[in-house]
Structure formats: structure tokens, C-alpha cells
Coordinates of C-alpha atoms in Angstrom, one line a residue:
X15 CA 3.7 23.8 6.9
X16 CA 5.3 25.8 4.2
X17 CA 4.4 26.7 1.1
X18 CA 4.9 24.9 -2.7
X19 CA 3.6 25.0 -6.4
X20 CA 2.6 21.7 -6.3
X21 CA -0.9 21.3 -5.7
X22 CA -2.3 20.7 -2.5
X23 CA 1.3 22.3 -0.3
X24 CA 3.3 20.4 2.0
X25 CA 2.0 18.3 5.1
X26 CA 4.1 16.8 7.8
X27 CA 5.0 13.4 8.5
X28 CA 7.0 13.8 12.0
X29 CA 9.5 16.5 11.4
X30 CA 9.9 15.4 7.7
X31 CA 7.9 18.1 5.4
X32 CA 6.4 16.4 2.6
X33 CA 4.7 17.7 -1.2
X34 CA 1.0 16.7 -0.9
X35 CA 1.6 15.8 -4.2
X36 CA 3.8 12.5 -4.1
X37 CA 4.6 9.5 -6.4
X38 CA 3.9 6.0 -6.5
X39 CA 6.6 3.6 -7.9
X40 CA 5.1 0.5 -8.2
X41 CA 4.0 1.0 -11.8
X42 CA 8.1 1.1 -12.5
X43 CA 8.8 -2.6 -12.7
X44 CA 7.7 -4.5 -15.0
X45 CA 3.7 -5.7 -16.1
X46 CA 1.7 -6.9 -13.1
X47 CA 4.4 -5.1 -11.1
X48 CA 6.9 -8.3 -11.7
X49 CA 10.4 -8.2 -13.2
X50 CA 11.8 -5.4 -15.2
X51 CA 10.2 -2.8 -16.9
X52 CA 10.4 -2.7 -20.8
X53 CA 12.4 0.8 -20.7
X54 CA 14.9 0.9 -17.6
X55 CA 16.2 4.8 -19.3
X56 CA 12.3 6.0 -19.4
X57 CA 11.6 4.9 -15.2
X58 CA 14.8 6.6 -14.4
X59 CA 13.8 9.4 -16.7
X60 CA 10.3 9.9 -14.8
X61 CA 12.2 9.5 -11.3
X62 CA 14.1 12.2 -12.1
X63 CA 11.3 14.4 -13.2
X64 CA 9.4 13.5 -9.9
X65 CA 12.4 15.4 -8.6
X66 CA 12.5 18.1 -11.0
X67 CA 8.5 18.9 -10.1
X68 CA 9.2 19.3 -6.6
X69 CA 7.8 16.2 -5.4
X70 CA 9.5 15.1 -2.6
X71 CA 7.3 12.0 -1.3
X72 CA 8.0 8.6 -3.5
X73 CA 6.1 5.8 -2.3
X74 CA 7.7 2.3 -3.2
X75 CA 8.5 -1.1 -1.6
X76 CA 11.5 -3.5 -1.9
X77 CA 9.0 -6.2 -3.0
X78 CA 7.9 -4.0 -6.3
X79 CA 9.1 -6.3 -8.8
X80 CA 10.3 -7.5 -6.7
X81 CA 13.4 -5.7 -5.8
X82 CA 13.0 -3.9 -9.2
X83 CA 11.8 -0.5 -8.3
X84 CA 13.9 0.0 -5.5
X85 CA 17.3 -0.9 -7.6
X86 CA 15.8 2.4 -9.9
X87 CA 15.3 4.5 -7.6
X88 CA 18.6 4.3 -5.9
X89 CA 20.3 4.7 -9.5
X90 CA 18.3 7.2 -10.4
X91 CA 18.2 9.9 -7.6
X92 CA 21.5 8.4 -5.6
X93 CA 23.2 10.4 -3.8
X94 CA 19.6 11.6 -2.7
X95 CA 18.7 15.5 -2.5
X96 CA 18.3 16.1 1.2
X97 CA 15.0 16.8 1.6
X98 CA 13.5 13.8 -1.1
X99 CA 11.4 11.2 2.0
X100 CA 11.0 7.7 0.7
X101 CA 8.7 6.1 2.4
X102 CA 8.5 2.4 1.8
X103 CA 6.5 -0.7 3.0
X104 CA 7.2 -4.7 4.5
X105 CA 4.7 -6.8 4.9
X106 CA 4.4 -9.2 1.9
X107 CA 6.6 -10.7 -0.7
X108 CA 6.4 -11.9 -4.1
X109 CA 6.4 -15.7 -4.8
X110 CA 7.8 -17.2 -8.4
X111 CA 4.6 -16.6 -9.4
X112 CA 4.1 -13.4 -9.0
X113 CA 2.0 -13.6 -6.2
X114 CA 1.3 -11.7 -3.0
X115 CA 2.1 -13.9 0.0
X116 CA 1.8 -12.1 3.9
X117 CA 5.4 -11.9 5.1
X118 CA 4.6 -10.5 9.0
X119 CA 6.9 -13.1 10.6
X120 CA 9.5 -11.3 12.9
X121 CA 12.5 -11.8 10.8
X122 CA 10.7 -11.4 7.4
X123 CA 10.1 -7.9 9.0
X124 CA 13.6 -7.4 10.0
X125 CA 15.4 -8.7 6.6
X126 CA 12.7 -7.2 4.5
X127 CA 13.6 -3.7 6.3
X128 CA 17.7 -4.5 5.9
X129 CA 16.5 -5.7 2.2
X130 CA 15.1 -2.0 1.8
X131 CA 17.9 0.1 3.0
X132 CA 20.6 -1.9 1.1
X133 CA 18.9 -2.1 -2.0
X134 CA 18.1 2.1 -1.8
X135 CA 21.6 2.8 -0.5
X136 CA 20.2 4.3 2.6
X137 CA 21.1 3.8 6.6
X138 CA 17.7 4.9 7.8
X139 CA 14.5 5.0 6.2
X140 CA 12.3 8.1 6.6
X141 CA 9.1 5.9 6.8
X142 CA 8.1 2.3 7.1
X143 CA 4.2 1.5 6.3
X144 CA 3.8 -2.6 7.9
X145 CA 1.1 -3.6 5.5
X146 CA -1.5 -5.9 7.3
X147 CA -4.7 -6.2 5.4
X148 CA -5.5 -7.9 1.7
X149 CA -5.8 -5.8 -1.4
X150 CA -8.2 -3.3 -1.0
X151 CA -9.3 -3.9 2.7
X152 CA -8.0 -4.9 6.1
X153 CA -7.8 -7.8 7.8
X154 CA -8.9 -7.5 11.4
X155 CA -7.0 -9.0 14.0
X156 CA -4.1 -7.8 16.5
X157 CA -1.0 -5.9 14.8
X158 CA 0.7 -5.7 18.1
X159 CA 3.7 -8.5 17.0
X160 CA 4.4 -7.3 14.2
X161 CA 4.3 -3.5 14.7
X162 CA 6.3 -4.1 17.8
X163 CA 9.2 -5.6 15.6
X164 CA 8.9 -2.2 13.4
X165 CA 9.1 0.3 16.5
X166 CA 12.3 -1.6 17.3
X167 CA 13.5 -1.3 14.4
X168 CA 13.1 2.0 15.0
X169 CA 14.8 2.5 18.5
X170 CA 17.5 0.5 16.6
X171 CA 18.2 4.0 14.9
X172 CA 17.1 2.2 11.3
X173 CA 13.4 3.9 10.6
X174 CA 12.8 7.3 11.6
X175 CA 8.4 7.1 11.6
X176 CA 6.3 4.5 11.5
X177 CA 3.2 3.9 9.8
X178 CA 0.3 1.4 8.7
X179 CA -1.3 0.1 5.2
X180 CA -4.7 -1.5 5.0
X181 CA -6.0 -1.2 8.4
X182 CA -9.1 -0.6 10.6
X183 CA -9.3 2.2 12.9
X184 CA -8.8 -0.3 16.0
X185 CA -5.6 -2.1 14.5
X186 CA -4.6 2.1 14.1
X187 CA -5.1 2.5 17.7
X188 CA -3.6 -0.8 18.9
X189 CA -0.5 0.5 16.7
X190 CA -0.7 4.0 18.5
X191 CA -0.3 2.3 21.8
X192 CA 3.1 0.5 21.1
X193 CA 4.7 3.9 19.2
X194 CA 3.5 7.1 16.8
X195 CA 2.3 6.5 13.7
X196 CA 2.6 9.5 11.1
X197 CA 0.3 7.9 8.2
X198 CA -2.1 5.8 7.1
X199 CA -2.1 4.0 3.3
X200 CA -5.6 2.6 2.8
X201 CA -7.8 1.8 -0.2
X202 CA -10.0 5.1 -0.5
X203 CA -11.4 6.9 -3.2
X204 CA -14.7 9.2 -4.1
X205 CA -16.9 5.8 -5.0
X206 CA -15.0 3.6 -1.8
X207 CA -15.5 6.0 1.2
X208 CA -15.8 3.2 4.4
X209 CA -12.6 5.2 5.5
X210 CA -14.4 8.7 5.6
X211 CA -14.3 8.6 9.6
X212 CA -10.6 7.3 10.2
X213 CA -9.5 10.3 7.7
X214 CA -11.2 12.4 9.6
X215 CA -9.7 10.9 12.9
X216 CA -6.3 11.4 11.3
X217 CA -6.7 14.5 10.9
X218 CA -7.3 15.4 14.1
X219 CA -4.3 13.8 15.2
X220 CA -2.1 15.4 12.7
X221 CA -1.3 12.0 10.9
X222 CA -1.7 11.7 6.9
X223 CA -4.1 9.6 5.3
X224 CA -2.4 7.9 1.6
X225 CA -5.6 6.7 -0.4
X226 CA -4.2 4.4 -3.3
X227 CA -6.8 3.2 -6.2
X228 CA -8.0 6.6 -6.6
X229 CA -9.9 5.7 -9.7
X230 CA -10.7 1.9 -8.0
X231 CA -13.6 0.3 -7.5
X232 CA -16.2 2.0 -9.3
X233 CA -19.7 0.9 -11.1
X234 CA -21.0 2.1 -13.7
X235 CA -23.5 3.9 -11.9
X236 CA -20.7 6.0 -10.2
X237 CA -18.4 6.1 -13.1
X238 CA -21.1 8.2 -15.2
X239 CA -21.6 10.7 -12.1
X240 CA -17.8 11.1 -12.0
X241 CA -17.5 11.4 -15.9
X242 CA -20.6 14.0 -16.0
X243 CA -19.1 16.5 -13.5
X244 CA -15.3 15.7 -15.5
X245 CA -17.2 16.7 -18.8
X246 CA -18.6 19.9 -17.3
X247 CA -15.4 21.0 -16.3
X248 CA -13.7 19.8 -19.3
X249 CA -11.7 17.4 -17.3
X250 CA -10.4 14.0 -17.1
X251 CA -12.5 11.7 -14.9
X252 CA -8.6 10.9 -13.3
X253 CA -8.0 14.9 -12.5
X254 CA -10.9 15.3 -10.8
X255 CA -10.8 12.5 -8.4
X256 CA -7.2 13.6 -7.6
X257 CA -8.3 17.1 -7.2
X258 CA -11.4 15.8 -5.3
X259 CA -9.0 14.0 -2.9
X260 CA -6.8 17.1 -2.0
X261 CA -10.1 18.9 -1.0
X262 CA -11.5 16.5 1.3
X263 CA -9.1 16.8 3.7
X264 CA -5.5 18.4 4.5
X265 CA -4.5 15.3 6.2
X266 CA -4.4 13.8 2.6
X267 CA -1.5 12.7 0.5
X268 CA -1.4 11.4 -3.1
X269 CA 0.7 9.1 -4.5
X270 CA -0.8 8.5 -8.0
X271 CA 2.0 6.1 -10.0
X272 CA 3.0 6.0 -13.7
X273 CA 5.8 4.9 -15.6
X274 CA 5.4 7.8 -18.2
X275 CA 7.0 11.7 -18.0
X276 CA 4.6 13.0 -19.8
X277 CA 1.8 11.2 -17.8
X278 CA 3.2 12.0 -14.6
X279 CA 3.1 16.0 -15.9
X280 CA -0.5 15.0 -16.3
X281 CA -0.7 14.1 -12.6
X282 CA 0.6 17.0 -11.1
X283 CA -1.8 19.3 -13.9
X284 CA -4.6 17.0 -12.7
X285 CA -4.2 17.4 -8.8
X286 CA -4.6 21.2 -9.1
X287 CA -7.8 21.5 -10.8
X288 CA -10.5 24.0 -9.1
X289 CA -13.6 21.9 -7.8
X290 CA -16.5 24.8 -7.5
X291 CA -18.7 24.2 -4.9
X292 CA -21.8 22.8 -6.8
X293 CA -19.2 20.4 -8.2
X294 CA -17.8 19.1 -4.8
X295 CA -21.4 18.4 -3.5
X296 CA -22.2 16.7 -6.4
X297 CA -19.1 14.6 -6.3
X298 CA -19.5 14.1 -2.3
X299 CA -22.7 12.3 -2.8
X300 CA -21.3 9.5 -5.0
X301 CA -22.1 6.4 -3.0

């Protein structure tokens, strides 16, 4: 690992040496993630400050919008600087409605993958996450058909790594079996902690653990222990659940979205906030 400014250093994924401190893109299409956004010149502004930060992780899929966030990307930060990883996702696909249908069929795999590179301008993607599970937790079952499409993809020459969304720690394993797996995207924060093991499996392993929702899921009850421990510091409840994420494990990447420069500034300011101890075991026994 080498070192950065940005909060939390670098971790890899394979041989590619990722910012801890990455970048979501969904929120760059339109509302509900569906069409365009309002302001096309403000989402290529922010994806150019992503770059300007250091960040060189950007999370996205070709079904953002869909197609929508990919097209910005690409002509925002095309040509790309060499060592900018975009790691992307198949899986799903968005109906007229704006829905989320499954999309794990062989050949939606394949185009949606040939839909990604074309649409980003690139001839291999750094990372492909096959997203299995519904929206905040997985769906049990065998992965091996459709993972097995992905890793030959990859032998193909088309995806460098491979990894998983919204999985259990057996559909991890099963994937493991077939070909490496460099990350894991689940829904985990400091309220939703079922995941707590697996990230600490990952770790082990040397394979990165992407929580998304870090401020999802939480009751009241939760919400006032976070916002008690925020106010003491003089904190947003948002900084210190970022911050809160980069401590709990080095295996841990985050890729907190927003459409807005000055938000995004926010992020990065956020993620590096000092947790003192009595903090950190007050935060680690929200439940």
C-alpha cells in the first residue's frame, strides 16, 4: 500500500491501488436515479473534482439512469488518467418504469458488460461487481451460472477482477471456487451490522469490503445515539459514520455518492474525522 491525503490511504484491489476514499455515481442521473440529471455541466463538474481530490475509485453502473451516468463519466474524465479504477456492476436493468428487474441471464451478463465498456469508452474494465441479492440484502441461492459467465468474460481479456454485490458469505465462497474475487459491495453500516463477520473474513483474505447506505436503515433509537456522539464532536451525524467506517476495518472502501462539488468536498472532510476511543465504543455498541 502506499500512501495518500485522502482519508483512510490506498488498499488494493488485485494489482490495481485504490483511494479508500472513493465515489459513488449513481446519484448523477437524474431523480430516483432515472433519466438525466437537471445540470449535465454540474455532474461533469463534480466528476472532475473526484479527480482533482485524488480519488481514484468511482463506483457506477451502465444501468444508472440508465445509461446516464456512464455517458458522463466517459465525457467527463475521457481519455482517463492512468491510474483512475472504475469499477462498475451487471446484474439488473431498468424497466420503462423505472424499476429494478434481475438481469443474470447469460447474455444479459455478456451485453450488459459490452454495454459498459462501449458506453465508458474502455476495452477492459478494471472491476465487474455481478449483483445477486435485492436492495439491501442477499438472496440466497447458487451464483455459480452467472459468476461463471463473468470469469469468462474475464479470460476473454474484457475484465481484469471480479467481484460480488449483495451476497452471503456462502454465495462469496461458491464465487471464490470458480475465480478470485477482489471485493465485496453489501448493504452495511454502524446501525446494519449482520455483515460484521464476512468483513472480517475479507479482511483476512485481502479482499475489500464496499458498504453502501452508510446512513441506511436506522431507527430512531439509533439515529439519537449517532446524533449524540456527532454533537459532542461537533460533527455531522454523515462524517461520523464515514469516519466510523474507515476505522472498523482496513479492508473497507467508501463510496459515498453526491451530485454536488461542494458536497462531495464535504465527503472527503467527513471521512477524515478523529473518532477518540470513548467515541468508537460508544458508536460500536449501536445495535
Amino acid at each position: 500500500m502506499t500512501s495518500t491525503s485522502l482519508p483512510g490511504g490506498t488498499f488494493n484491489l488485485g494489482d490495481l491501488t485504490v483511494t479508500r476514499m472513493g465515489y459513488g455515481a449513481m446519484q448523477l442521473a437524474g431523480p430516483h436515479v432515472f433519466g438525466p440529471p437537471a445540470d449535465r455541466d454540474a455532474a461533469v463538474a463534480v466528476l472532475r473534482e473526484v479527480v482533482d481530490l485524488g480519488i481514484n475509485h468511482i463506483d457506477t453502473s451502465d444501468y444508472y439512469g440508465p445509461y446516464v451516468t456512464n455517458e458522463i463519466i466517459r465525457e467527463a474524465l475521457h481519455p482517463y488518467p492512468d491510474d483512475l479504477h472504475i469499477v462498475t456492476k451487471v446484474g439488473a436493468l431498468r424497466d420503462a418504469e423505472g424499476n429494478w428487474p434481475q438481469a443474470l441471464a447469460p447474455e444479459q451478463l455478456r451485453q450488459a458488460v459490452h454495454d459498459n465498456l462501449r458506453r465508458l469508452g474502455l476495452d477492459v474494465m478494471d472491476v465487474v461487481n455481478l449483483r445477486v441479492g435485492g436492495f439491501d440484502r442477499p438472496t440466497p441461492g447458487s451464483i455459480e451460472e452467472p459468476f461463471t459467465v463473468l470469469a469468462e468474460l474475464q479470460q476473454q481479456g474484457l475484465i481484469k477482477h471480479l467481484g460480488l454485490s449483495t451476497v452471503n458469505a456462502e454465495q462469496v465462497a461458491e464465487a471464490q471456487s470458480i475465480a478470485p474475487v477482489v471485493c465485496v459491495q453489501n448493504f452495511y453500516n454502524i446501525a446494519n451490522r449482520d455483515d460484521d463477520p464476512l468483513v472480517d473474513s475479507l479482511a483476512a483474505q485481502g479482499v475489500a469490503f464496499v458498504p453502501y447506505f452508510p446512513l441506511g436503515g436506522f431507527s430512531p433509537l439509533q439515529s439519537e445515539e449517532l446524533n449524540a456522539v456527532a454533537a459532542r464532536l461537533e460533527a455531522s451525524p454523515l462524517a461520523v459514520a464515514l469516519a466510523w467506517l474507515l476505522h472498523r476495518s482496513p479492508n473497507i472502501l467508501l463510496i459515498p455518492g453526491t451530485s454536488s462539488v461542494a458536497h462531495l468536498r464535504e465527503n472527503v472532510a467527513a471521512a477524515a474525522l478523529a473518532l477518540p476511543e470513548d467515541a468508537l465504543t460508544e458508536l460500536n455498541s449501536i445495535d
